[in-house]
Coordinates of C-alpha atoms in Angstrom, one line a residue:
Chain A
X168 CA 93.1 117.1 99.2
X169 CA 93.6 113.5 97.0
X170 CA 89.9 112.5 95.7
X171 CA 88.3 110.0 94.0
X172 CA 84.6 110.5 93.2
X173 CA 82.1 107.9 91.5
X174 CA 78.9 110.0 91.0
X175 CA 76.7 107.3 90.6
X176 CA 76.0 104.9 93.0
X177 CA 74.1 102.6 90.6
X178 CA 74.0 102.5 87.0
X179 CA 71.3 99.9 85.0
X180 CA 71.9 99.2 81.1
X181 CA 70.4 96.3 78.8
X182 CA 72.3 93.5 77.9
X183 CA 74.0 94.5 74.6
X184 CA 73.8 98.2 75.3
X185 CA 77.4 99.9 75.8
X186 CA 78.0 101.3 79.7
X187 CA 79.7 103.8 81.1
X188 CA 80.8 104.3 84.7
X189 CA 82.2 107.6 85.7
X190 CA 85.3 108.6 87.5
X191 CA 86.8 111.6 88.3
X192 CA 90.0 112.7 90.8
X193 CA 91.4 115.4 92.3
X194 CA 95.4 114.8 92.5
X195 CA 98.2 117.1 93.1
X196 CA 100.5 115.5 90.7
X197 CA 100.5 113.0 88.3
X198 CA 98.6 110.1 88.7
X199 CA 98.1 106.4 88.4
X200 CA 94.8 105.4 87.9
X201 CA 92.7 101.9 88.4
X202 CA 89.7 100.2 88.3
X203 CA 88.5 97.3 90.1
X204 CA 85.9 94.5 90.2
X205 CA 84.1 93.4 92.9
X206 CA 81.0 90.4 92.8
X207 CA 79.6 89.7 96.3
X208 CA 81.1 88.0 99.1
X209 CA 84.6 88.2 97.0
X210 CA 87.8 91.1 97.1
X211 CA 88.2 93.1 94.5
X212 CA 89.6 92.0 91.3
X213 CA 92.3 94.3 88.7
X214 CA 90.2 95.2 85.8
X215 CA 92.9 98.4 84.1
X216 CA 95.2 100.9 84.5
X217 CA 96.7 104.1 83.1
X218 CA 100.1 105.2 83.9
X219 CA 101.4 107.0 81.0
X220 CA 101.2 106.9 77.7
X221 CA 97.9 106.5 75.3
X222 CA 94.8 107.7 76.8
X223 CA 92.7 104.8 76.1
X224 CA 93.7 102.0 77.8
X225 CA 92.0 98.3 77.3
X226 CA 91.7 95.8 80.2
X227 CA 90.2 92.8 81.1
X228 CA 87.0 91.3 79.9
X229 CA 86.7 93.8 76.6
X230 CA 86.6 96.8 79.2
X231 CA 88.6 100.2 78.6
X232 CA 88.5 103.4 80.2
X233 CA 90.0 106.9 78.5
X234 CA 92.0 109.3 80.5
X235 CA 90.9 112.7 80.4
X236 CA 93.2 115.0 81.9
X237 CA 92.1 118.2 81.1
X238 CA 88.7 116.8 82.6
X239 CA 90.7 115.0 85.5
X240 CA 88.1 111.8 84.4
X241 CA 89.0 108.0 83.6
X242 CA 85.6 106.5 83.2
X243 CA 85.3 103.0 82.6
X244 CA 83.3 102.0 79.1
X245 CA 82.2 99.0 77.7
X246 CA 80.9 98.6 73.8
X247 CA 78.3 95.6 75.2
X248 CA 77.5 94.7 78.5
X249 CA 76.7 91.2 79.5
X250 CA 74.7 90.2 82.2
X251 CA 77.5 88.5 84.0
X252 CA 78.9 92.1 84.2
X253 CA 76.9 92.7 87.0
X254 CA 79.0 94.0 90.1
X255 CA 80.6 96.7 92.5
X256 CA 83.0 98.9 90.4
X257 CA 85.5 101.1 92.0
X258 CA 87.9 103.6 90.3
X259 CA 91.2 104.2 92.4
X260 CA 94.2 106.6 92.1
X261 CA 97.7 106.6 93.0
X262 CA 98.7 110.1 93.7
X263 CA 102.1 111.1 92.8
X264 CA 102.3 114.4 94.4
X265 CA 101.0 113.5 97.5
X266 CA 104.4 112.4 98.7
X267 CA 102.8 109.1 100.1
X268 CA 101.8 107.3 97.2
X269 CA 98.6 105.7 99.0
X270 CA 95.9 104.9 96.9
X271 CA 92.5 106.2 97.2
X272 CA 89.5 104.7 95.8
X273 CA 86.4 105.9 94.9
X274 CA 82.9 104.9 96.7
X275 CA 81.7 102.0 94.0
X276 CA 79.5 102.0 91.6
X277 CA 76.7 99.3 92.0
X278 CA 76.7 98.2 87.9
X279 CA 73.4 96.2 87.1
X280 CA 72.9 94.6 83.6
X281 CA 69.7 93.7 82.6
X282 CA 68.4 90.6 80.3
Chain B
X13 CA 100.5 81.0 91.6
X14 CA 98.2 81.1 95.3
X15 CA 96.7 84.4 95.8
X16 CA 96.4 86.5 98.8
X17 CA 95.2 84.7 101.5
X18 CA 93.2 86.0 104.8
X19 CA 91.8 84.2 107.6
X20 CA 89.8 84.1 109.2
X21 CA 87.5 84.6 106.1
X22 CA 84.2 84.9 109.2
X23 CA 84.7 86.0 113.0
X24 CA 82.1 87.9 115.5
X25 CA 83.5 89.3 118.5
X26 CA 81.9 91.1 121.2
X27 CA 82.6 95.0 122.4
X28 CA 85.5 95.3 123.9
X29 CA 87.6 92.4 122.6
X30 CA 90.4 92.0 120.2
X31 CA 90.9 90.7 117.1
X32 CA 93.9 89.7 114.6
X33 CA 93.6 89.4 110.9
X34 CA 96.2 87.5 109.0
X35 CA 97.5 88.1 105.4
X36 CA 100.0 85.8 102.7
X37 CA 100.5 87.9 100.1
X38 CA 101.5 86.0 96.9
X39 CA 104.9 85.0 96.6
X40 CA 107.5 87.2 96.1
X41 CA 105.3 90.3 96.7
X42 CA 106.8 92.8 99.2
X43 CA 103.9 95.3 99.6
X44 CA 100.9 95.0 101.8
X45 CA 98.3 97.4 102.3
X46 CA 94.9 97.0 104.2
X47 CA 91.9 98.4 103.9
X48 CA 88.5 98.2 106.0
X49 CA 85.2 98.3 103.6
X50 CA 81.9 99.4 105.5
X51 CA 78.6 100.1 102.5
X52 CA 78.4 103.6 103.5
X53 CA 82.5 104.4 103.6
X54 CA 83.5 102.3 100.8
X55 CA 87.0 101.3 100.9
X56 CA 89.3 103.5 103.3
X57 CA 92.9 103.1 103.9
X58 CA 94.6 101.5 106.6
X59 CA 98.2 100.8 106.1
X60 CA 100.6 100.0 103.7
X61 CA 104.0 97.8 104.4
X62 CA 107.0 97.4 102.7
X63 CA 109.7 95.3 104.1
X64 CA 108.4 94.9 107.1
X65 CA 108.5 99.1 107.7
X66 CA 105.1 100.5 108.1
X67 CA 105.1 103.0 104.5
X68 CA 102.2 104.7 105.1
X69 CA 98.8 105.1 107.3
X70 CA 95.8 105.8 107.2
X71 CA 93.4 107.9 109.5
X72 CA 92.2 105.4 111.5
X73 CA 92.5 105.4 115.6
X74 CA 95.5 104.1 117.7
X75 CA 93.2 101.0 118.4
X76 CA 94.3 99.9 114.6
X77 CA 97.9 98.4 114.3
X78 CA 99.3 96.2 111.9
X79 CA 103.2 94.7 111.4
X80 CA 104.8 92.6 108.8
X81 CA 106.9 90.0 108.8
X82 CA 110.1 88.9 107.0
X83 CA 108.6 86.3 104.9
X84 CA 106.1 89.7 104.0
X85 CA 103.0 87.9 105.6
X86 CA 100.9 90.7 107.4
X87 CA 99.4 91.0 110.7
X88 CA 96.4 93.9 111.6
X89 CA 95.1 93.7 115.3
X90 CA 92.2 95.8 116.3
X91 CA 92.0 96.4 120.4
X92 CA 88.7 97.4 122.0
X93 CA 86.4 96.7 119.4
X94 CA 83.3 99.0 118.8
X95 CA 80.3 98.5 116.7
X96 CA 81.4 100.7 113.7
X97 CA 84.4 98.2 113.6
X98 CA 82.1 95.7 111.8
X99 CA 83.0 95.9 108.4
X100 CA 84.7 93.3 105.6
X101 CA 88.7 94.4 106.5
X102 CA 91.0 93.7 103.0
X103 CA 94.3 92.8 102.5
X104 CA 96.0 93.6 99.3
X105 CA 100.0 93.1 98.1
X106 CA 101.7 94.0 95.0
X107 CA 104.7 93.5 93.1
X108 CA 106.6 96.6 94.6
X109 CA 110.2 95.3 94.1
X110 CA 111.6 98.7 94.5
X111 CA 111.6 100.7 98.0
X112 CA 110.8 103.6 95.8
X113 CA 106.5 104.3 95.7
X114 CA 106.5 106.1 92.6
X115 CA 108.5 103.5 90.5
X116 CA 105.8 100.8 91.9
X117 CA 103.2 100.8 89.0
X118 CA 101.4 97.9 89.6
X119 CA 97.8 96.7 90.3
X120 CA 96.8 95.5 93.9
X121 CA 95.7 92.1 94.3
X122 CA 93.4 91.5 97.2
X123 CA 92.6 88.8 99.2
X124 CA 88.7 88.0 99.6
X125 CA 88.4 89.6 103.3
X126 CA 88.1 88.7 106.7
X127 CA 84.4 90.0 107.7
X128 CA 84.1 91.3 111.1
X129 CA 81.2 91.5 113.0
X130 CA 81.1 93.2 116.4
X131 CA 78.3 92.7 118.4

């Protein structure tokens, strides 16, 4: 079955340390994969996405993430993390072998940045 | 460009009732997918539309139902409500201008929610 699977539920880091946020799927074909933003009270906002192509990918707000397929991963990275930062993360995937397409999204990752 | 609008953004019902949650999706977006976000669940799947046909569901009970209309604006109605139906229910669309899923590459763009509460 199509998963999505954020390991952590929280993750703390200093301001001007890097951060990482973990992601990995379980897909039976090729697939698309996302990561979202969410700050409270809001919906979530597009932060990246791989479809094909080079494996790291650069988004919004000096974040990137790096495919890994042989590690079925796409965690999302950032060099320095700013206090403003601070928010629900969620990594989702677009399965194409699934025959529906639906995406799936990952239980969030609470990110907390420190000053 | 307006975003994805929902309304009501705030409602409380009672158990038993019925609610209906509206959707604009930006202009010229065809696609429209909810999704109901509870803390413990995260975000789960509730249906996707595409030119007004229903594209694909998710595993939710027959008390969930949702349409779509021509100008792509989106309807989800929930009968009966139950206390687990509280939750923050999302509506995204997205630039899907072909019929075909797997050519539709494109990030969701969500609306800020309609939160629910069912008491």
């Amino acid at each position: 079955a199509q998963s999505v699977a954020q390991p952590e539920d929280q993750v703390n880091v200093a301001e001007g340390n890097p951060l990482t946020v973990k992601c990995t799927y379980s897909v039976s074909g090729n697939p698309y994969l996302f990561w979202y933003v969410q700050y409270p009270n809001r919906g979530l906002q597009f932060l990246l996405k791989y479809i094909t192509g080079d494996n790291l990918v650069k988004g919004s707000y000096g974040f990137e993430a790096e495919f890994n397929k042989s590690q079925t991963s796409f965690h999302l990275k950032k060099p320095s993390a700013l206090v403003s930062d601070s928010a629900l993360y969620f990594c989702a995937v677009r399965d194409l072998g699934s025959g529906t397409y639906k995406y799936i999204f990952g239980t969030g990752t609470r990110l907390k940045v420190l000053a | 460009k307006a975003g994805v609008t929902q309304t009501p953004r705030y409602l409380i019902k009672t158990r038993g009732q019925q609610v209906t949650l509206s959707c604009s999706p930006i202009s010229g977006h065809r696609s429209v997918s909810w999704y109901q976000q509870t803390p413990g669940q995260g975000l789960q799947f509730l249906f996707e539309y595409f030119s007004e046909t229903q594209r694909n569901k998710g595993n939710f009970p027959g008390r969930f139902s949702g349409r779509q209309f021509s100008n792509s604006r989106s309807e989800m109605n929930v009968s009966t409500l139950e206390l687990g139906d509280s939750a923050l229910y999302l509506c995204a669309s997205s630039l899907a201008k072909l019929a075909v899923p797997v050519a539709n590459t494109g990030e969701l763009f969500f609306g800020e929610g309609s939160r629910l509460t069912v008491l």
